[in-house]
C-alpha positions as YAML, in Angstrom:
chain: A
units: angstrom
residues:
- id: 1
  name: MET
  ca: [179.08, 104.56, 114.46]
- id: 2
  name: ASN
  ca: [178.28, 100.93, 114.22]
- id: 3
  name: GLY
  ca: [175.18, 100.97, 112.05]
- id: 4
  name: ARG
  ca: [171.68, 102.01, 112.89]
- id: 5
  name: GLU
  ca: [171.71, 100.45, 116.35]
- id: 6
  name: ASP
  ca: [174.07, 103.17, 117.56]
- id: 7
  name: PHE
  ca: [172.26, 106.03, 115.84]
- id: 8
  name: ASP
  ca: [170.46, 108.13, 118.43]
- id: 9
  name: LEU
  ca: [167.34, 109.08, 116.54]
- id: 10
  name: GLN
  ca: [165.83, 111.08, 119.40]
- id: 11
  name: SER
  ca: [168.94, 113.23, 119.80]
- id: 12
  name: PHE
  ca: [169.07, 113.77, 116.05]
- id: 13
  name: LEU
  ca: [165.43, 114.90, 115.96]
- id: 14
  name: ARG
  ca: [165.90, 117.17, 119.00]
- id: 15
  name: ARG
  ca: [168.93, 118.78, 117.37]
- id: 16
  name: PHE
  ca: [166.63, 120.17, 114.68]
- id: 17
  name: GLY
  ca: [163.61, 120.75, 116.89]
- id: 18
  name: LEU
  ca: [161.62, 117.99, 115.19]
- id: 19
  name: PHE
  ca: [158.77, 116.96, 117.44]
- id: 20
  name: ILE
  ca: [155.88, 115.37, 115.58]
- id: 21
  name: TYR
  ca: [152.96, 113.77, 117.37]
- id: 22
  name: THR
  ca: [149.68, 113.24, 115.58]
- id: 23
  name: GLY
  ca: [148.45, 110.30, 117.62]
- id: 24
  name: ASP
  ca: [149.21, 107.97, 114.71]
- id: 25
  name: PRO
  ca: [152.67, 106.42, 115.31]
- id: 26
  name: VAL
  ca: [153.07, 105.22, 111.73]
- id: 27
  name: GLY
  ca: [151.93, 108.58, 110.37]
- id: 28
  name: ASP
  ca: [154.41, 110.32, 112.65]
- id: 29
  name: LEU
  ca: [157.25, 108.22, 111.21]
- id: 30
  name: ILE
  ca: [156.21, 109.10, 107.66]
- id: 31
  name: LEU
  ca: [156.21, 112.81, 108.51]
- id: 32
  name: LEU
  ca: [159.62, 112.49, 110.19]
- id: 33
  name: GLU
  ca: [161.00, 110.76, 107.10]
- id: 34
  name: ASP
  ca: [159.86, 113.71, 104.99]
- id: 35
  name: GLU
  ca: [161.54, 116.11, 107.43]
- id: 36
  name: VAL
  ca: [164.84, 114.19, 107.33]
- id: 37
  name: ARG
  ca: [164.84, 114.22, 103.53]
- id: 38
  name: GLU
  ca: [164.15, 117.95, 103.55]
- id: 39
  name: LEU
  ca: [167.06, 118.58, 105.95]
- id: 40
  name: TYR
  ca: [169.31, 116.82, 103.45]
- id: 41
  name: GLN
  ca: [167.90, 118.73, 100.48]
- id: 42
  name: LEU
  ca: [168.51, 122.01, 102.31]
- id: 43
  name: GLY
  ca: [172.11, 121.00, 102.96]
- id: 44
  name: MET
  ca: [171.68, 120.92, 106.73]
- id: 45
  name: ILE
  ca: [172.87, 117.31, 107.06]
- id: 46
  name: GLU
  ca: [175.26, 115.10, 105.12]
- id: 47
  name: LYS
  ca: [174.09, 112.12, 103.06]
- id: 48
  name: GLU
  ca: [175.49, 109.61, 105.59]
- id: 49
  name: GLU
  ca: [173.54, 111.19, 108.45]
- id: 50
  name: MET
  ca: [170.38, 111.21, 106.35]
- id: 51
  name: LEU
  ca: [170.81, 107.52, 105.56]
- id: 52
  name: GLU
  ca: [171.39, 106.68, 109.22]
- id: 53
  name: ALA
  ca: [168.31, 108.63, 110.28]
- id: 54
  name: LEU
  ca: [166.17, 107.00, 107.59]
- id: 55
  name: GLY
  ca: [167.44, 103.58, 108.64]
- id: 56
  name: ALA
  ca: [166.55, 104.29, 112.26]
- id: 57
  name: LEU
  ca: [163.09, 105.45, 111.21]
- id: 58
  name: LYS
  ca: [162.66, 102.27, 109.19]
- id: 59
  name: GLN
  ca: [163.50, 100.21, 112.30]
- id: 60
  name: GLN
  ca: [160.90, 102.15, 114.28]
- id: 61
  name: TYR
  ca: [158.38, 101.54, 111.50]
- id: 62
  name: LYS
  ca: [159.01, 97.79, 111.68]
- id: 63
  name: LYS
  ca: [158.34, 97.87, 115.42]
- id: 64
  name: GLN
  ca: [155.01, 99.64, 114.85]
- id: 65
  name: THR
  ca: [153.70, 97.21, 112.24]
...
């Protein structure tokens, strides 16, 4: 992969059945970040994939603010 631009965040989230919608886009991103960290802690994803997902979430956060 060539950095966060190529990381397909939606596919990643779908892979684990992560669908969060509270009506607050920034709040949703915070909840998703917690979920990604938990996937890593449970050993379901590798560190590199966690970092890519968190980077993609950070980009989404910047777009929202």
